[in-house]
Amino acid sequence: MTYTTAILGASGYAGGELVRLADDHPDLEVVHLGAYTKAGERLGSVHPHLPGADRTLGSNDPADLPDVDLVFMALPHGASAAPGAALADRGLRVVDLGSDYRMDTAARYAAAYGTDHPHPERLADWTYGIPELFGEAIATSSTVAAPGCYPTSAILALAPLVTDRLIAPDGIVVNSLSGVTGAGRSLKPDLLYGAVDESVKAYAVGTHRHRPEIEQGIEHASGASVSVVFTPHLVPMQRGILSTITARPSGTVTPDHLNQALRAAYKGAPFVEVIDVPPQTRWVAGSNRCLLWATIDEPTGTVIVLSAIDNLLKGAAGQAVQCANVMLGLAETAGLPIAGWLP
Ligand SMILES: NC(=O)c1ccc[n+]([C@@H]2O[C@H](COP(=O)([O-])OP(=O)(O)OC[C@H]3O[C@@H](n4cnc5c(N)ncnc54)[C@H](OP(=O)(O)O)[C@@H]3O)[C@@H](O)[C@H]2O)c1
């Protein structure tokens, strides 16, 4: 059976990856590509790497959408709340890659984003979309909020260790390095080549809105409240996130305990693999995989966990398609790359 789909935000980085994945998907047919300032342009003018260049970008307005089986929304923060509500009212399945429906309560949303949510009564209708942790809820949900890229890397690494009480729930430190595509495609002076090349910087230090999302995701997966210090860094590469996470062990914990807990949690999960060496972003570029590895810093007894993903795949479009597969009852891996690109 073929399911029709629309992609809003198709002219952006995440939207472009959604088009690439959905075009190659054996069970999806793309029938509408939405854009904002680029509406009316040819797909080929914004994504020259994609086939089907003569397709015309339509609008992101839900009123212009035909009835489809599933809508992907890859819109900036704040731009998906209204269309998400309108599409849900039409009874359409929606996967939102943005942040508008990720927090579970109005209070948490206001604390994370500094504004009130325009549709707070809707927040409880949306399921947080990490299939490895919330697959059963995703399978029965018609509205899924795909996680942020940093939270995906951190929550997958931490949730099993908190659940199994191998690490203390407080004092968790997440330092993440991201490629520049994580910031989207719109022009920003601090993302120009001259500003980014040959330099590394931390940003939103102590204030990044993904910290509460990381804490909420671990809490939902483990049932335990956690507190996290999160510091993101921009590094001069295109794709990838590497999170280096430290935590205090609970009792006597060995590297084997940590890696066995992670392996047990993701047994049978096609996209999460615990490996024997520290993972690198290059090993997951082009892949929907998350690679994990844990150890103990012996002199201090500190737990260290490393997590690598491609921000545009497992961190965005790949995970969104994985959620769509689960919602539609398809094979979880349908249309998704497991192997990466090297070199
Ligand atoms: N990039 C990542 O690694 C990543 C990872 C996880 C989640 N996400 C999330 O995915 C979403 C898209 O990110 P991105 O990196 O693809 O951003 P992007 O490259 O900047 O693309 C944004 C898209 O939204 C459209 N748009 C811009 N302003 C709009 C508005 N006011 N109303 C409706 N549409 C508007 C743009 O259309 P035009 O081009 O036609 O103007 C474009 O298609 C964001 O919420 C982001 O947080 C991104």
Coordinates of C-alpha atoms and ligand atoms in Angstrom, one line a residue:
M1 CA 0.0 0.0 0.0
T2 CA 1.2 3.5 -0.8
Y3 CA 0.7 6.4 1.6
T4 CA 0.5 9.9 0.3
T5 CA 2.6 12.5 2.1
A6 CA 3.1 16.3 2.2
I7 CA 6.3 18.0 3.3
L8 CA 6.0 21.5 4.7
G9 CA 9.3 23.3 4.8
A10 CA 10.6 21.3 1.9
S11 CA 13.0 24.1 0.9
G12 CA 15.0 23.9 4.2
Y13 CA 17.8 21.6 5.2
A14 CA 15.7 19.1 7.1
G15 CA 12.9 19.4 4.6
G16 CA 15.3 18.6 1.7
E17 CA 16.4 15.5 3.5
L18 CA 12.8 14.5 4.0
V19 CA 12.2 14.9 0.3
R20 CA 15.2 12.7 -0.5
L21 CA 14.1 10.0 2.0
A22 CA 10.4 10.1 1.1
D23 CA 11.1 10.0 -2.7
D24 CA 13.2 6.8 -2.2
H25 CA 10.7 5.3 0.3
P26 CA 9.0 2.2 -1.0
D27 CA 5.6 3.0 0.7
L28 CA 5.4 6.8 0.5
E29 CA 4.4 9.1 -2.4
V30 CA 5.1 12.8 -2.1
V31 CA 2.2 14.8 -3.4
H32 CA 2.9 18.3 -1.9
L33 CA 6.1 20.2 -1.2
G34 CA 5.5 23.3 0.9
A35 CA 7.8 26.4 1.2
Y36 CA 7.5 30.0 2.5
T37 CA 9.7 32.6 0.8
K38 CA 10.6 30.0 -1.9
A39 CA 6.9 29.0 -2.7
G40 CA 6.4 29.1 -6.4
E41 CA 10.0 28.2 -7.2
R42 CA 11.2 24.9 -8.8
L43 CA 12.5 22.2 -6.4
G44 CA 15.6 22.2 -8.5
S45 CA 16.3 25.8 -7.7
V46 CA 16.6 25.2 -3.9
H47 CA 17.7 21.5 -3.9
P48 CA 19.7 20.9 -7.1
H49 CA 21.0 17.6 -5.7
L50 CA 17.5 16.1 -5.8
P51 CA 15.8 14.4 -8.7
G52 CA 12.4 15.7 -9.8
A53 CA 13.7 19.2 -10.2
D54 CA 10.7 20.5 -12.1
R55 CA 8.3 19.9 -9.2
T56 CA 7.0 23.3 -8.0
L57 CA 7.1 24.3 -4.4
G58 CA 3.7 25.1 -3.1
S59 CA 2.7 26.8 0.1
N60 CA 3.2 25.8 3.8
D61 CA -0.4 26.9 4.5
P62 CA -2.4 23.8 5.6
A63 CA -5.5 25.2 3.8
D64 CA -3.6 24.5 0.5
L65 CA -2.9 20.9 1.3
P66 CA -4.8 18.0 -0.2
D67 CA -5.9 15.3 2.2
V68 CA -2.9 13.1 2.6
D69 CA -2.1 10.1 4.8
L70 CA 0.7 11.9 6.7
V71 CA 2.2 15.4 6.8
F72 CA 5.8 16.2 7.8
M73 CA 6.4 19.7 9.1
A74 CA 10.0 21.0 9.0
L75 CA 9.3 24.7 10.0
P76 CA 11.1 27.1 12.3
H77 CA 10.3 27.3 16.0
G78 CA 6.9 28.9 16.4
A79 CA 5.7 28.3 12.9
S80 CA 4.3 24.8 13.4
A81 CA 1.9 25.3 16.3
A82 CA -1.0 26.7 14.2
P83 CA -0.6 24.3 11.2
G84 CA -0.1 21.4 13.6
A85 CA -3.5 22.2 15.2
A86 CA -5.2 22.7 11.9
L87 CA -3.9 19.5 10.4
A88 CA -4.8 17.5 13.5
D89 CA -8.3 19.0 13.4
R90 CA -8.6 17.6 9.8
G91 CA -7.7 14.2 11.2
L92 CA -4.4 14.0 9.3
R93 CA -1.4 12.2 10.8
V94 CA 1.4 14.7 11.4
V95 CA 5.1 14.4 12.3
D96 CA 6.5 17.8 13.4
L97 CA 10.3 18.2 13.3
G98 CA 10.1 21.5 15.0
S99 CA 9.9 22.3 18.7
D100 CA 6.4 23.6 19.1
Y101 CA 4.8 20.4 20.4
R102 CA 7.8 18.7 22.2
M103 CA 7.2 19.9 25.7
D104 CA 4.4 18.0 27.6
T105 CA 2.9 20.9 29.6
A106 CA 2.3 24.6 29.1
A107 CA 4.5 25.4 32.2
R108 CA 7.4 23.4 30.7
Y109 CA 7.0 25.1 27.3
A110 CA 6.9 28.5 28.9
A111 CA 10.0 27.7 31.0
A112 CA 11.9 26.4 28.0
Y113 CA 10.9 29.0 25.4
G114 CA 10.1 32.1 27.5
T115 CA 6.6 32.5 25.9
D116 CA 3.2 31.0 26.4
H117 CA 2.2 28.3 24.0
P118 CA -0.5 29.4 21.6
H119 CA -2.4 26.1 21.9
P120 CA -1.5 24.8 25.4
E121 CA -4.5 22.5 25.5
R122 CA -3.0 20.6 22.5
L123 CA 0.3 19.7 24.1
A124 CA -0.9 16.5 25.7
D125 CA -2.2 15.2 22.3
W126 CA 1.4 15.0 20.9
T127 CA 3.7 12.0 21.4
Y128 CA 7.5 12.6 21.8
G129 CA 9.1 10.8 18.8
I130 CA 12.0 8.6 19.8
P131 CA 10.9 5.2 18.5
E132 CA 13.4 3.2 20.5
L133 CA 12.0 4.6 23.8
F134 CA 8.4 5.5 23.0
G135 CA 7.5 3.2 20.1
E136 CA 4.3 1.9 21.5
A137 CA 2.9 5.4 22.1
I138 CA 4.1 6.5 18.6
A139 CA 2.3 3.5 17.0
T140 CA -1.1 4.6 18.3
S141 CA -0.6 8.4 17.9
S142 CA -1.6 10.5 15.0
T143 CA 0.5 13.5 16.1
V144 CA 4.2 13.1 16.8
A145 CA 6.7 15.7 17.8
A146 CA 10.1 14.5 16.6
P147 CA 12.9 15.5 19.1
G148 CA 15.6 18.0 18.7
C149 CA 19.0 16.8 17.4
Y150 CA 20.9 17.4 20.6
P151 CA 18.2 15.8 22.8
T152 CA 18.1 12.7 20.5
S153 CA 21.9 12.1 21.1
A154 CA 21.7 12.7 24.8
I155 CA 18.5 10.9 25.7
L156 CA 19.4 7.8 23.8
A157 CA 22.7 7.7 25.7
L158 CA 21.3 8.5 29.1
A159 CA 17.8 7.0 29.5
P160 CA 18.9 3.4 30.0
L161 CA 21.6 4.3 32.5
V162 CA 19.1 6.4 34.6
T163 CA 16.4 3.7 34.3
D164 CA 18.9 1.0 35.5
R165 CA 20.1 3.3 38.3
L166 CA 23.7 3.1 37.1
I167 CA 24.2 6.9 37.3
A168 CA 23.0 9.5 39.7
P169 CA 20.1 11.6 38.4
D170 CA 21.8 14.9 39.2
G171 CA 25.2 16.2 38.2
I172 CA 24.8 15.0 34.6
V173 CA 26.9 17.1 32.1
V174 CA 26.2 17.0 28.4
N175 CA 28.8 18.7 26.1
S176 CA 27.7 18.5 22.4
L177 CA 29.5 19.4 19.2
S178 CA 27.3 20.1 16.2
G179 CA 27.9 20.8 12.5
V180 CA 26.5 24.0 11.0
T181 CA 23.5 22.5 9.2
G182 CA 22.0 22.1 12.7
A183 CA 21.2 25.8 12.6
G184 CA 19.2 25.6 9.4
R185 CA 19.6 27.2 6.0
S186 CA 18.5 30.9 6.6
L187 CA 21.2 33.5 6.3
K188 CA 22.8 34.4 9.6
P189 CA 26.0 36.5 10.0
D190 CA 27.5 34.2 12.7
L191 CA 27.0 31.2 10.3
L192 CA 29.0 32.7 7.4
Y193 CA 32.0 30.6 6.3
G194 CA 34.3 33.4 7.6
A195 CA 32.7 33.2 11.0
V196 CA 32.6 29.4 11.3
D197 CA 35.7 28.1 9.5
E198 CA 38.7 27.1 11.7
S199 CA 37.0 28.0 14.9
V200 CA 34.9 26.3 17.6
K201 CA 32.5 28.1 19.9
A202 CA 30.1 27.3 22.7
Y203 CA 26.8 29.1 22.4
A204 CA 23.6 29.6 24.4
V205 CA 25.8 28.6 27.4
G206 CA 23.5 27.8 30.4
T207 CA 20.4 28.9 28.5
H208 CA 19.9 26.5 25.5
R209 CA 16.3 25.4 25.2
H210 CA 17.2 21.8 24.5
R211 CA 18.3 21.3 28.2
P212 CA 14.7 21.0 29.5
E213 CA 13.8 18.8 26.5
I214 CA 16.7 16.5 27.4
E215 CA 15.5 16.4 31.1
Q216 CA 11.9 15.7 30.1
G217 CA 12.8 13.0 27.6
I218 CA 14.9 11.1 30.2
E219 CA 12.2 11.6 32.8
H220 CA 9.5 10.1 30.5
A221 CA 11.7 7.2 29.6
S222 CA 13.0 6.3 33.1
G223 CA 10.4 7.7 35.5
A224 CA 13.1 9.6 37.3
S225 CA 13.7 13.4 37.5
V226 CA 17.1 14.4 36.3
S227 CA 19.1 17.6 36.2
V228 CA 21.4 18.3 33.3
V229 CA 24.1 20.9 32.5
F230 CA 24.0 21.2 28.7
T231 CA 26.6 23.1 26.6
P232 CA 26.3 23.0 22.8
H233 CA 29.3 23.9 20.6
L234 CA 29.4 24.8 16.9
V235 CA 32.2 23.1 15.0
P236 CA 33.2 23.8 11.3
M237 CA 31.7 20.7 9.7
Q238 CA 28.5 20.2 7.7
R239 CA 26.8 17.4 9.6
G240 CA 26.9 15.5 12.8
I241 CA 26.6 15.7 16.5
L242 CA 29.0 14.2 19.0
S243 CA 27.8 14.4 22.7
T244 CA 30.3 13.7 25.4
I245 CA 28.4 13.1 28.6
T246 CA 29.7 12.7 32.1
A247 CA 27.8 11.6 35.2
R248 CA 28.4 10.2 38.7
P249 CA 28.0 6.4 39.0
S250 CA 25.4 5.0 41.5
G251 CA 27.4 2.5 43.5
T252 CA 30.1 0.3 42.0
V253 CA 29.8 0.5 38.2
T254 CA 32.1 -0.8 35.6
P255 CA 32.4 0.0 31.9
D256 CA 30.9 -3.5 31.2
H257 CA 27.8 -2.6 33.4
L258 CA 27.3 0.5 31.3
N259 CA 27.7 -1.0 27.9
Q260 CA 25.6 -4.0 28.8
A261 CA 22.8 -1.8 30.0
L262 CA 22.9 0.2 26.8
R263 CA 23.0 -3.0 24.6
A264 CA 20.1 -4.6 26.5
A265 CA 18.0 -1.4 26.1
Y266 CA 18.6 -1.3 22.4
K267 CA 18.5 -5.0 21.6
G268 CA 16.6 -5.4 18.4
A269 CA 16.7 -1.6 17.7
P270 CA 17.9 -1.3 14.1
F271 CA 19.4 2.2 14.4
V272 CA 21.1 2.3 17.8
E273 CA 24.3 0.4 18.2
V274 CA 26.7 0.2 21.1
I275 CA 30.3 -0.1 19.8
D276 CA 33.6 -1.0 21.4
V277 CA 35.4 2.3 20.7
P278 CA 34.5 6.0 20.9
P279 CA 32.2 6.8 18.0
Q280 CA 32.9 9.5 15.5
T281 CA 30.5 11.7 13.6
R282 CA 31.9 10.6 10.2
W283 CA 30.8 7.1 11.0
V284 CA 27.1 8.1 11.1
A285 CA 27.1 10.8 8.3
G286 CA 24.4 9.8 5.8
S287 CA 23.0 7.2 8.2
N288 CA 20.0 7.1 10.6
R289 CA 22.1 5.3 13.2
C290 CA 23.1 6.5 16.7
L291 CA 26.4 5.0 17.9
L292 CA 27.1 4.8 21.6
W293 CA 30.0 3.9 23.8
A294 CA 30.5 4.2 27.6
T295 CA 33.4 3.9 30.0
I296 CA 34.7 5.0 33.4
D297 CA 37.3 7.6 34.0
E298 CA 39.2 5.6 36.6
P299 CA 41.0 8.4 38.6
T300 CA 37.7 10.2 39.3
G301 CA 35.3 7.3 39.0
T302 CA 33.2 9.4 36.5
V303 CA 31.0 7.8 34.0
I304 CA 31.6 8.9 30.4
V305 CA 29.2 8.2 27.6
L306 CA 29.7 9.2 23.9
S307 CA 26.9 9.4 21.4
A308 CA 27.2 10.2 17.7
I309 CA 24.4 10.9 15.2
D310 CA 23.9 12.7 11.9
N311 CA 21.8 15.8 13.0
L312 CA 19.9 15.8 9.7
L313 CA 19.0 12.1 9.8
K314 CA 18.7 10.5 13.3
G315 CA 18.5 14.0 14.6
A316 CA 15.8 15.2 12.2
A317 CA 14.5 13.8 8.9
G318 CA 15.6 10.2 9.4
Q319 CA 14.0 10.0 12.8
A320 CA 10.8 11.7 11.5
V321 CA 10.5 9.0 8.7
Q322 CA 11.2 6.3 11.4
C323 CA 8.3 7.7 13.4
A324 CA 6.1 7.8 10.3
N325 CA 6.9 4.2 9.6
V326 CA 5.9 3.2 13.1
M327 CA 2.6 5.3 12.9
L328 CA 1.7 3.7 9.5
G329 CA 2.5 0.2 10.7
L330 CA 5.4 -0.2 8.2
A331 CA 8.8 -1.8 8.8
E332 CA 10.7 0.6 11.1
T333 CA 13.6 0.7 8.7
A334 CA 11.6 1.3 5.5
G335 CA 13.3 3.9 3.3
L336 CA 16.0 4.6 5.8
P337 CA 19.8 4.4 5.4
I338 CA 21.6 2.3 8.0
A339 CA 25.1 2.4 6.4
G340 CA 26.8 5.8 6.4
W341 CA 29.2 7.5 4.0
L342 CA 33.0 7.1 4.4
P343 CA 35.1 9.0 3.5
Ligands
LIG1 N1 18.7 21.3 10.9 C1 18.7 20.3 11.8 O1 19.7 19.6 12.0 C2 17.5 20.0 12.7 C3 17.5 18.9 13.5 C4 16.4 18.7 14.3 C5 15.2 19.5 14.2 N2 15.3 20.5 13.3 C6 14.1 21.4 13.3 O2 13.5 21.3 12.0 C7 12.9 22.5 11.6 C8 13.5 23.0 10.3 O3 14.9 23.1 10.4 P1 15.9 23.4 9.2 O4 17.2 23.3 9.8 O5 15.4 22.6 8.0 O6 15.5 25.0 8.9 P2 15.7 25.8 7.6 O7 16.7 25.2 6.7 O8 15.9 27.2 8.0 O9 14.3 25.6 6.8 C9 13.1 26.3 7.3 C10 11.9 26.0 6.4 O10 10.8 26.6 7.0 C11 10.3 27.6 6.0 N3 9.9 28.8 6.8 C12 10.7 29.8 7.2 N4 10.0 30.7 7.9 C13 8.7 30.3 7.9 C14 7.5 30.8 8.5 N5 7.4 31.9 9.2 N6 6.3 30.1 8.2 C15 6.3 29.0 7.5 N7 7.5 28.4 7.0 C16 8.6 29.1 7.2 C17 11.4 27.9 5.1 O11 10.8 28.2 3.8 P3 11.6 29.1 2.7 O12 12.9 28.5 2.5 O13 10.7 29.0 1.5 O14 11.6 30.5 3.3 C18 12.1 26.5 5.0 O15 11.4 25.6 4.2 C19 13.2 23.5 12.8 O16 12.1 23.6 13.7 C20 14.4 22.9 13.4 O17 14.5 23.2 14.8 C21 16.4 20.8 12.5

